[in-house]
Tab-separated table of C-alpha atoms and ligand atoms in Angstrom:
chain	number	residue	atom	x	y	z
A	1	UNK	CA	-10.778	-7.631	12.940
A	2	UNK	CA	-11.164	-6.318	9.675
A	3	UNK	CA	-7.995	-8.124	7.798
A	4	UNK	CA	-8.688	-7.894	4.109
A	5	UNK	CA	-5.884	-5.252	3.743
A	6	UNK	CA	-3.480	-7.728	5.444
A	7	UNK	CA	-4.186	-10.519	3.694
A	8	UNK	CA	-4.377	-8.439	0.234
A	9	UNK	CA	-0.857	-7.463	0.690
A	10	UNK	CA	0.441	-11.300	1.324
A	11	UNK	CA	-1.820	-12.097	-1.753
A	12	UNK	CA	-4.543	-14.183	0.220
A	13	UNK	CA	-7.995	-14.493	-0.846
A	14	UNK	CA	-10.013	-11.436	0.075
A	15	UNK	CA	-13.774	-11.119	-0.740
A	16	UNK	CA	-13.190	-7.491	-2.383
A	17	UNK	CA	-10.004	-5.509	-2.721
A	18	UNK	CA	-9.376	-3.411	0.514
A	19	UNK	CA	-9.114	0.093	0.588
A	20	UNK	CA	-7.477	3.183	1.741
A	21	UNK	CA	-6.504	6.491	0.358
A	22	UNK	CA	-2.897	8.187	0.498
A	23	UNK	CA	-2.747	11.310	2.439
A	24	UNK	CA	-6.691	9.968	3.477
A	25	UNK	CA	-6.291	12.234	6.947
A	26	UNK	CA	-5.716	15.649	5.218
A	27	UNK	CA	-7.180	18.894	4.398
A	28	UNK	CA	-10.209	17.857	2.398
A	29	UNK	CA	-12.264	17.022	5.660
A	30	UNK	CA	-13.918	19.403	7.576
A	31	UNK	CA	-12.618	17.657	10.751
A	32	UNK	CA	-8.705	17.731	9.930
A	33	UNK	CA	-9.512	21.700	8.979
A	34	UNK	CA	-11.338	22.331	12.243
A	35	UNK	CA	-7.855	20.484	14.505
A	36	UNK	CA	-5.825	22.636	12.123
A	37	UNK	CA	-7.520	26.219	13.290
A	38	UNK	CA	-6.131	25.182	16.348
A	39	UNK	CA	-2.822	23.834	15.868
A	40	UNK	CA	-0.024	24.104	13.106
A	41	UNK	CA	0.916	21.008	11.065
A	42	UNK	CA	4.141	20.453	13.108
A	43	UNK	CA	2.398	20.685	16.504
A	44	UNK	CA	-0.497	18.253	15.174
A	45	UNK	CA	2.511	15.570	14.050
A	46	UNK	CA	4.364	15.704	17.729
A	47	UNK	CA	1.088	15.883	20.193
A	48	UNK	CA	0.047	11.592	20.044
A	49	UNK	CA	-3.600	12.055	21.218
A	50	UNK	CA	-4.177	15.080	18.038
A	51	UNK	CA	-2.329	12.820	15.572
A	52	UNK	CA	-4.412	9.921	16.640
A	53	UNK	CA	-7.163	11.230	16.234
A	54	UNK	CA	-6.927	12.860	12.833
A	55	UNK	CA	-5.701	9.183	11.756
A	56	UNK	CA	-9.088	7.741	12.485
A	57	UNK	CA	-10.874	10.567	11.033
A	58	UNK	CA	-10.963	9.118	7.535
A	59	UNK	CA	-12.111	5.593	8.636
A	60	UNK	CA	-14.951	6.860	10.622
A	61	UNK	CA	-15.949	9.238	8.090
A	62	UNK	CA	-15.377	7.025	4.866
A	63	UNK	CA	-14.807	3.051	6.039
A	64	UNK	CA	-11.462	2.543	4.574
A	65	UNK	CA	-9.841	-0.605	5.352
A	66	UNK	CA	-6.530	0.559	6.592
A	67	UNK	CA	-5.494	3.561	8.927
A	68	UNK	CA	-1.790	4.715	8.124
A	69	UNK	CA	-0.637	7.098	11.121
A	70	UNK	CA	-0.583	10.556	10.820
A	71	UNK	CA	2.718	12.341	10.426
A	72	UNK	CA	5.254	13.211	7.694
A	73	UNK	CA	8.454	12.071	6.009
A	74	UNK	CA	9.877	15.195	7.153
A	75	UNK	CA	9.261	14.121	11.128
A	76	UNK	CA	12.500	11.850	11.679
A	77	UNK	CA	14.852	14.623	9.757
A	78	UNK	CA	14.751	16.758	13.022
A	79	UNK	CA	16.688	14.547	15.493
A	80	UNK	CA	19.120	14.313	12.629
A	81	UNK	CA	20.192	17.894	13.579
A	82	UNK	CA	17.361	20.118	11.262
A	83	UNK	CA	14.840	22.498	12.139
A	84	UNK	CA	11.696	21.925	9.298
A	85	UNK	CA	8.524	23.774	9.082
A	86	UNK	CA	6.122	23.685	6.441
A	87	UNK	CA	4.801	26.290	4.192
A	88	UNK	CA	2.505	24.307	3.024
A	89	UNK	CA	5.717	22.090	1.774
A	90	UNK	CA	8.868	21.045	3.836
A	91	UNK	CA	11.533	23.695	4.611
A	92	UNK	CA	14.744	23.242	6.661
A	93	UNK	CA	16.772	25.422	8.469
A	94	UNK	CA	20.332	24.291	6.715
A	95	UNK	CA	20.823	21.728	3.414
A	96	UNK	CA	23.742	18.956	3.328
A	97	UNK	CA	26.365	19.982	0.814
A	98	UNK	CA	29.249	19.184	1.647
A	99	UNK	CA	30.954	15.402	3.341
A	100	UNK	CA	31.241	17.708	6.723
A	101	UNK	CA	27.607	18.365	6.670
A	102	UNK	CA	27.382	14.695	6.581
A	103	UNK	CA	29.361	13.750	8.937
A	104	UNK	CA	27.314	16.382	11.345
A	105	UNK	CA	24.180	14.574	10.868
A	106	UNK	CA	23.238	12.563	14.000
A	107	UNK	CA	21.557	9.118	13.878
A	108	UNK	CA	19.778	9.055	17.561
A	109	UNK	CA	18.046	6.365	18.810
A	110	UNK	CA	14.416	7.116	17.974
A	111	UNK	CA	12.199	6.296	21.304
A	112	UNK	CA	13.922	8.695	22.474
A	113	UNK	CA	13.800	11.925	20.247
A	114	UNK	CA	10.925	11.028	18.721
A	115	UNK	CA	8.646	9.601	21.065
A	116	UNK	CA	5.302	11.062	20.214
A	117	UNK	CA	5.707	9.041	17.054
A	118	UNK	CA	5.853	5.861	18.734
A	119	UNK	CA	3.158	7.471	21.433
A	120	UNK	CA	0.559	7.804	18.506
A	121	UNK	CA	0.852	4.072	17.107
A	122	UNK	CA	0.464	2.998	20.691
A	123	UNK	CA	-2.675	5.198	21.018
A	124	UNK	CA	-3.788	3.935	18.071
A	125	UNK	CA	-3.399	0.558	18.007
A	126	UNK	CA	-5.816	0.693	21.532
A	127	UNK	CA	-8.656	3.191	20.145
A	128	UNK	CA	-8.699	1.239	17.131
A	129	UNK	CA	-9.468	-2.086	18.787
A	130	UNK	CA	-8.931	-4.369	15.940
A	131	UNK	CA	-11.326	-2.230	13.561
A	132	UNK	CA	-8.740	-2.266	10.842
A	133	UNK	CA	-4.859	-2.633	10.819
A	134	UNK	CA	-2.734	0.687	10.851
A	135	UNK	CA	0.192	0.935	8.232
A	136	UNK	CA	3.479	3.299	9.664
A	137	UNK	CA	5.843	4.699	7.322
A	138	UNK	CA	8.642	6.299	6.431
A	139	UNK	CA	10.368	8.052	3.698
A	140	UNK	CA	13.391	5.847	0.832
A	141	UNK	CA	16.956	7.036	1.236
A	142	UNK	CA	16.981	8.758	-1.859
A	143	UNK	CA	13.377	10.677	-1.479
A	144	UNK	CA	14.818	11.907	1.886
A	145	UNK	CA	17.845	13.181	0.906
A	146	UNK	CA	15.842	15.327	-2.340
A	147	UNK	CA	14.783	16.954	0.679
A	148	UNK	CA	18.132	17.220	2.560
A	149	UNK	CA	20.146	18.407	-0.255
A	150	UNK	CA	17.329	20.819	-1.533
A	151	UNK	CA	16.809	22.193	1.252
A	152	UNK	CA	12.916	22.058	0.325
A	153	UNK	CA	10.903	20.451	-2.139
A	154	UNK	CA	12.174	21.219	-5.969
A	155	UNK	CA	10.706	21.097	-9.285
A	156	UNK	CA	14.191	20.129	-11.330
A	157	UNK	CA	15.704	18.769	-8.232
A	158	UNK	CA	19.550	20.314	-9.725
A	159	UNK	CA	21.615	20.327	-6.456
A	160	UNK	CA	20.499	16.790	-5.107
A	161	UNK	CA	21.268	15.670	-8.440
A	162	UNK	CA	24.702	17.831	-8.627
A	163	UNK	CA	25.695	16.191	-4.755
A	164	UNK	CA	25.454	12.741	-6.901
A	165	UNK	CA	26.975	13.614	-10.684
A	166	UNK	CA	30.134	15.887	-8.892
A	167	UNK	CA	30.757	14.353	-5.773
A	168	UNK	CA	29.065	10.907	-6.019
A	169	UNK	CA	31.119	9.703	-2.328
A	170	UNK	CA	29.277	12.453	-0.367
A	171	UNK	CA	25.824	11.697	-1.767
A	172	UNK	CA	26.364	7.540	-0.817
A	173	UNK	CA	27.892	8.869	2.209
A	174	UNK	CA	24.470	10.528	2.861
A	175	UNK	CA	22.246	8.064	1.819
A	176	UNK	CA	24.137	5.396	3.987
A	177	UNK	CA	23.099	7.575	6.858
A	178	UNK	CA	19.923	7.926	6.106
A	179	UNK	CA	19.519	4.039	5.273
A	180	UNK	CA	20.902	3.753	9.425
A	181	UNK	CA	18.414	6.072	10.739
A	182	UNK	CA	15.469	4.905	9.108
A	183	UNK	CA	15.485	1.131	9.845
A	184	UNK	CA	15.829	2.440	13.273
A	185	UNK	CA	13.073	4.741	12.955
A	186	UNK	CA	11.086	2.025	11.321
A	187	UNK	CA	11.850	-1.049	13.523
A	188	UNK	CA	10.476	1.001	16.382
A	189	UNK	CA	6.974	1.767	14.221
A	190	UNK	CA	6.747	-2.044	14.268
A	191	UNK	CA	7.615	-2.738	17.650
A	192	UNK	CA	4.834	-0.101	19.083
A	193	UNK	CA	2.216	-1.856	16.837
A	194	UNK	CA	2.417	-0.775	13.147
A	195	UNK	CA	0.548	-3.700	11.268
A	196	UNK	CA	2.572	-2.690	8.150
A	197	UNK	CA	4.880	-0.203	6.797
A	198	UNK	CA	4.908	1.766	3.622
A	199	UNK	CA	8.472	3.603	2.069
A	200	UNK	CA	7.455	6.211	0.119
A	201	UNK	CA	10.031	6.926	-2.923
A	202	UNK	CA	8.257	10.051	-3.857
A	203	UNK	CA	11.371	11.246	-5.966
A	204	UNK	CA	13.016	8.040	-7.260
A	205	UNK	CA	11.112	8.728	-10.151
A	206	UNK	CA	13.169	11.155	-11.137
A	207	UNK	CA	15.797	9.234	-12.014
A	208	UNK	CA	16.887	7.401	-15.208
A	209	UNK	CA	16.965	3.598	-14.606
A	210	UNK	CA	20.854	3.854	-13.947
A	211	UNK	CA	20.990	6.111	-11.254
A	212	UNK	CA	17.786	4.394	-9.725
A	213	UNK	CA	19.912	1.228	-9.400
A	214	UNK	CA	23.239	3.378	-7.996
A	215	UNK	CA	21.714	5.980	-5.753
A	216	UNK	CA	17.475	4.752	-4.858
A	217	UNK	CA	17.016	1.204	-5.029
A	218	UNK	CA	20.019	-0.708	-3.353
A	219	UNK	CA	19.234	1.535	-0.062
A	220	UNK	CA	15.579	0.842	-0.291
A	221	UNK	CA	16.048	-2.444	-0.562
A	222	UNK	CA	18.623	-3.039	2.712
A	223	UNK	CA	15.446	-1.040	4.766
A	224	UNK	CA	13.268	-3.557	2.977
A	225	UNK	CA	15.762	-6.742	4.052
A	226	UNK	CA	16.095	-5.476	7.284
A	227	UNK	CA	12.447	-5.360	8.064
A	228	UNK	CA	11.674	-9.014	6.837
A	229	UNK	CA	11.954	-10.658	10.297
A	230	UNK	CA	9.462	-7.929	11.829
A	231	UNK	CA	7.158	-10.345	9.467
A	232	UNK	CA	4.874	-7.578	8.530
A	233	UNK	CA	3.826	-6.819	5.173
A	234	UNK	CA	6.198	-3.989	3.672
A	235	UNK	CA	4.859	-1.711	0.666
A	236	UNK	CA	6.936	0.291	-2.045
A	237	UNK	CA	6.268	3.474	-3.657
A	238	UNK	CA	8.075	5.145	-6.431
A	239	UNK	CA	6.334	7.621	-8.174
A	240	UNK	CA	6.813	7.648	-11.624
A	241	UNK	CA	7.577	4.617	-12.096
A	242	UNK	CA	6.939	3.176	-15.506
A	243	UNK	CA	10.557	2.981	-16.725
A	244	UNK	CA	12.111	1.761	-13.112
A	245	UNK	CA	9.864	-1.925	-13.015
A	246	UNK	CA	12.851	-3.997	-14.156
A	247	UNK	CA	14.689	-2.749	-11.392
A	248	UNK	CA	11.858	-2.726	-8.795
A	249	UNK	CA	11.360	-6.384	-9.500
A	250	UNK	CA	14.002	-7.302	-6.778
A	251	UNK	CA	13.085	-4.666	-4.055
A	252	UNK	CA	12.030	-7.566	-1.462
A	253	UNK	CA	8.695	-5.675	-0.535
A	254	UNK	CA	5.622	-7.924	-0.914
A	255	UNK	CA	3.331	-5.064	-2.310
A	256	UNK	CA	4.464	-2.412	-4.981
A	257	UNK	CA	2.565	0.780	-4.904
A	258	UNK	CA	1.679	2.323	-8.731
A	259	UNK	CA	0.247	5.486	-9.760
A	260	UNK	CA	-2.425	5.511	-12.460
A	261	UNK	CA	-0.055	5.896	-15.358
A	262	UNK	CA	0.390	2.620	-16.350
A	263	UNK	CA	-2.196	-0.094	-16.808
A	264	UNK	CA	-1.680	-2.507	-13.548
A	265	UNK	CA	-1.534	-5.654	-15.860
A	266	UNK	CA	1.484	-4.944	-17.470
A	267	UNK	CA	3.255	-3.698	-14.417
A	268	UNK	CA	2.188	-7.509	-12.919
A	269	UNK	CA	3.731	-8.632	-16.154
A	270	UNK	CA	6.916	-6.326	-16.308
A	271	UNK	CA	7.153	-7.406	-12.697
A	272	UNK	CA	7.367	-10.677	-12.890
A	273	UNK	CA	4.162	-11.879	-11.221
A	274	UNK	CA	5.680	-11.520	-7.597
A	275	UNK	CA	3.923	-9.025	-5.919
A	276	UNK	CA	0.241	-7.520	-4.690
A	277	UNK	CA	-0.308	-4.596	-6.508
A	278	UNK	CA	-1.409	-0.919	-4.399
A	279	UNK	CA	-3.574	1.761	-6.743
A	280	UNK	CA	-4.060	3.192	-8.922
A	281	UNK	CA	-6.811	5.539	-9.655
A	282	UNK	CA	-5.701	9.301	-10.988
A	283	UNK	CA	-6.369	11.466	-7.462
A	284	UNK	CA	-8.043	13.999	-10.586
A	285	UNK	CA	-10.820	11.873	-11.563
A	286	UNK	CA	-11.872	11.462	-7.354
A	287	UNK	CA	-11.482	15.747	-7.735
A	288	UNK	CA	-13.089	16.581	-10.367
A	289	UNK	CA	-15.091	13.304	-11.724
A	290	UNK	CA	-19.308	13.313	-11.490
A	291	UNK	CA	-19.703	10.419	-8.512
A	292	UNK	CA	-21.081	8.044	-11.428
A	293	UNK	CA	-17.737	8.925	-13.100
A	294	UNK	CA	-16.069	7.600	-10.226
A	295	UNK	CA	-17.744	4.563	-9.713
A	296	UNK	CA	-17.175	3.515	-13.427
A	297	UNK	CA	-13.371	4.373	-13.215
A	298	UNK	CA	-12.937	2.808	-9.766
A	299	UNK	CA	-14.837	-0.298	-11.402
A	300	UNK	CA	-12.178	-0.294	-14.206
A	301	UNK	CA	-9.172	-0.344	-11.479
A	302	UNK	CA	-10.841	-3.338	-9.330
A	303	UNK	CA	-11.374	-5.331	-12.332
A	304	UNK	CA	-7.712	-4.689	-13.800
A	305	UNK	CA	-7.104	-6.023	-9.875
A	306	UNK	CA	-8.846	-9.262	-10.505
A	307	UNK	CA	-5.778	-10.304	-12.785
A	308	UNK	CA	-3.289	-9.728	-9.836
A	309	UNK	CA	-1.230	-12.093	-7.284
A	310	UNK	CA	-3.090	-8.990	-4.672
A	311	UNK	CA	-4.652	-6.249	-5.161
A	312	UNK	CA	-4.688	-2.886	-2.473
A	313	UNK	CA	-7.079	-0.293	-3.739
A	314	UNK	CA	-5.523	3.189	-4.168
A	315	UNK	CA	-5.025	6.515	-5.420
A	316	UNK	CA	-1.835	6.817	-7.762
A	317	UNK	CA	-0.992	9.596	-5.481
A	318	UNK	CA	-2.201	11.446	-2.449
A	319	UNK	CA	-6.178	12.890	-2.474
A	320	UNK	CA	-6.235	16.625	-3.411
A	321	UNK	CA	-6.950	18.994	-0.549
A	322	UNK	CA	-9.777	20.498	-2.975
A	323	UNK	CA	-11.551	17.402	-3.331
A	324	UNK	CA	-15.176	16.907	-1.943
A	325	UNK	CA	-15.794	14.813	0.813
A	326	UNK	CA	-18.491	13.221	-0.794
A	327	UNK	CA	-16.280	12.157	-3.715
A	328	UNK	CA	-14.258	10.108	-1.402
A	329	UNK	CA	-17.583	8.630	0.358
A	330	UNK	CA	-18.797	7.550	-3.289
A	331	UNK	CA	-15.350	5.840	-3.926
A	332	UNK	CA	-14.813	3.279	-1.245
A	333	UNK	CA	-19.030	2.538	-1.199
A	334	UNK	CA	-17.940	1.595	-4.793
A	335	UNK	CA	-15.065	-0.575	-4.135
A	336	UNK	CA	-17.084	-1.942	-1.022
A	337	UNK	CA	-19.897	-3.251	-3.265
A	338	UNK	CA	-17.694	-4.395	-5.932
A	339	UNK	CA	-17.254	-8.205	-5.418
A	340	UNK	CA	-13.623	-10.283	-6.387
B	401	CP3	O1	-1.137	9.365	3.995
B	401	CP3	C1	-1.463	9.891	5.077
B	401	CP3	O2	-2.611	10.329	5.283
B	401	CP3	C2	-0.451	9.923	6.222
B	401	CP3	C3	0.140	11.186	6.488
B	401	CP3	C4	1.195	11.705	5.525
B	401	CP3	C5	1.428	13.093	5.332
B	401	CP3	N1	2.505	13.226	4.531
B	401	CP3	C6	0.628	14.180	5.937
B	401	CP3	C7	0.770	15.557	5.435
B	401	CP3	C8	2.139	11.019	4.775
B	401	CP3	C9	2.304	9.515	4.587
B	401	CP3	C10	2.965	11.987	4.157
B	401	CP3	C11	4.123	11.623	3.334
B	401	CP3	C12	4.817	12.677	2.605
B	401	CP3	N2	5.121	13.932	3.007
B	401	CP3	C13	5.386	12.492	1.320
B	401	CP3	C14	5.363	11.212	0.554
B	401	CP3	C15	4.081	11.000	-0.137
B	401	CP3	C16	3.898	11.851	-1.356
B	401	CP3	O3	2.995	12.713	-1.304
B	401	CP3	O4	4.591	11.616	-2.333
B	401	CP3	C17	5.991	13.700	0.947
B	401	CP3	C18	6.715	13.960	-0.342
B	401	CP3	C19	5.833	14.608	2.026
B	401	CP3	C20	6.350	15.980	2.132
B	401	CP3	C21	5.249	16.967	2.293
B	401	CP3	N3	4.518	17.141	3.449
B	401	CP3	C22	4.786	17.912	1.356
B	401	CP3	C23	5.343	18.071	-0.051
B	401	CP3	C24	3.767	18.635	1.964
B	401	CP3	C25	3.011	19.807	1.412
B	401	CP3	C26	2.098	19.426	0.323
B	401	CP3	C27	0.679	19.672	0.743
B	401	CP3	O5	-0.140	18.761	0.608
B	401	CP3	O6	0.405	20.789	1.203
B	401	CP3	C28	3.580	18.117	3.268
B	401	CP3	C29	2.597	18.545	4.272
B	401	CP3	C30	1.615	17.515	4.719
B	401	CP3	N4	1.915	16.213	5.024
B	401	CP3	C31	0.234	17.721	4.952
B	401	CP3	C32	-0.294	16.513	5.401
B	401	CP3	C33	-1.711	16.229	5.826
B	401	CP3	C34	-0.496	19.051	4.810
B	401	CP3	C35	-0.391	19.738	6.122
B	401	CP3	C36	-1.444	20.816	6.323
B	401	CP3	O7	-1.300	21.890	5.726
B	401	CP3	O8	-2.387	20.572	7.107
């Protein structure tokens, strides 16, 4: 099997840096669009054999090293008592306001109300036979509950922020629940064959270092603890990150995911040397970059790699919908050919 993205992440030799690309199934390739004419988003996530099959979509068309399954942050929220739909972003039927609202949410047991998640890993982990490992996620406490308390995705984020300045019980009180639900949710990814997991802290950036370390990190880091004995490798990302490393350095995952703000050898310095670094190429330059223009800044990310304890080959963020397919093709032959 193709392990260089497994043993990147535990920081063992590799002959290149691996490869894959947030958000790498998605709206850019024809094929996605085509499975899309015929289904909506939410139909696509909860039929196995259709999410399969858009997961391994990107590593037939482009040879990335990793699949990560196909479905959203949004998915587990449901059995929790919402109704979400996406237009194109997430959008639920009622937001938590209130300790009641809380106490209403339901932690389930996950086989059973969300099956078809666990379906699709299964699936996958047979069609892929060993061609590369497949990577299951989930969303961090605190990114979840932006959604929760929003309602929908935000641009200041005031009432999630509000729930924690006014009534700072009700917002722990939420984020403990969440914490429950999605070690649950994630334990069974692992147990029906996820090779590794990512938590995606989409939001966290959002908040000054202090309220990272009250409200984001702490519950992060308990999913992160919990998942240790599962023994597979277990991948942060915080958006935004660049004034949060101090208190990422103790987050207990053994690969940090950065976005192409910051320069990766300082964040290996400001993080104390610990972990295997994910990224962190701008998702602008794959958009709108010449393919030479590419290659030379995907040459400048591998070599800034060559400093680290591990380094995953990324985008700082999820690939554009707009972005040519052949933009994508030009990246990983680049990283492929570049040697460690
Ligand atoms: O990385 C992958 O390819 C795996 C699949 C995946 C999706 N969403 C598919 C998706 C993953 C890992 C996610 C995570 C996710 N979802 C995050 C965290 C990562 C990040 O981007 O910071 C967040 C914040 C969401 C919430 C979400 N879902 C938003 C804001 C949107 C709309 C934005 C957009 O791109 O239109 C979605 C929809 C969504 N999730 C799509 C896909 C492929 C687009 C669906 C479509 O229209 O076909």
């Amino acid at each position: 099997m193709n392990d260089r993205f497994l043993r990147a992440c535990r920081g063992e030799k590799v002959d290149r840096p691996p490869i894959w690309i947030m958000r790498q199934a998605g709206r850019y390739l024809p094929e996605y669009r085509a499975i899309r004419k015929e289904m909506d988003f939410v139909t696509l996530c909860k039929t196995p054999e259709k999410a399969a099959e858009v997961t391994i979509q990107p590593i037939d068309r482009l040879g990335v090293d990793a699949a990560i399954l196909f479905s959203d942050i949004l998915v587990p929220v449901e059995p929790m008592g919402f109704k979400i739909s996406f237009n194109p972003g997430p959008v639920l039927d009622h937001a938590v306001r209130t300790m009641q609202d809380v106490d209403n949410i339901r932690i389930t047991e996950p086989e059973e109300t969300v099956p078809y998640v666990y379906e699709a890993i299964r699936i996958l982990r047979r069609e892929l036979e060993g061609r590369v490992p497949l990577i299951g996620f989930a969303a961090a406490p605190f990114t979840l509950a932006t959604y929760m308390v929003e309602g929908q995705g935000s641009k200041n984020f005031s009432k999630v922020k509000g729930l924690m300045f006014s009534e700072p019980a009700t917002a722990h009180a939420l984020l403990e629940k969440i914490t429950v639900a999605t070690e649950k949710y994630l334990m069974g990814q692992i147990k029906a064959g996820a090779q590794a997991v990512q938590l995606f802290d989409s939001w966290a950036g959002l908040l000054s270092a202090e309220d990272f370390r009250e409200f984001a990190m702490p519950y992060a880091r308990r999913i992160l603890d919990t998942l240790q004995d599962a023994g597979v490798p277990r991948i942060y990302f915080a958006l935004n990150n660049a004034h949060l490393l101090e208190e990422i350095k103790d987050c207990g995952a053994e690969v940090v995911g950065m976005d192409w703000r910051m320069d990766l050898a300082e964040a290996n310095r400001r993080l104390g040397g610990r972990y295997a670094l994910q990224g962190n190429l701008d998702p602008t330059v794959l958009l709108s970059g010449s393919p030479d223009t590419i290659r030379e800044r995907a040459l400048k990310v591998v070599a800034a790699g060559r400093g680290l304890p591990g380094h995953i080959f990324n985008l700082g963020h999820g690939i554009l919908p707009e972005t040519p397919v052949e933009h994508a093709q030009a990246l990983v032959q680049a990283v492929q050919e570049a040697v460690r």
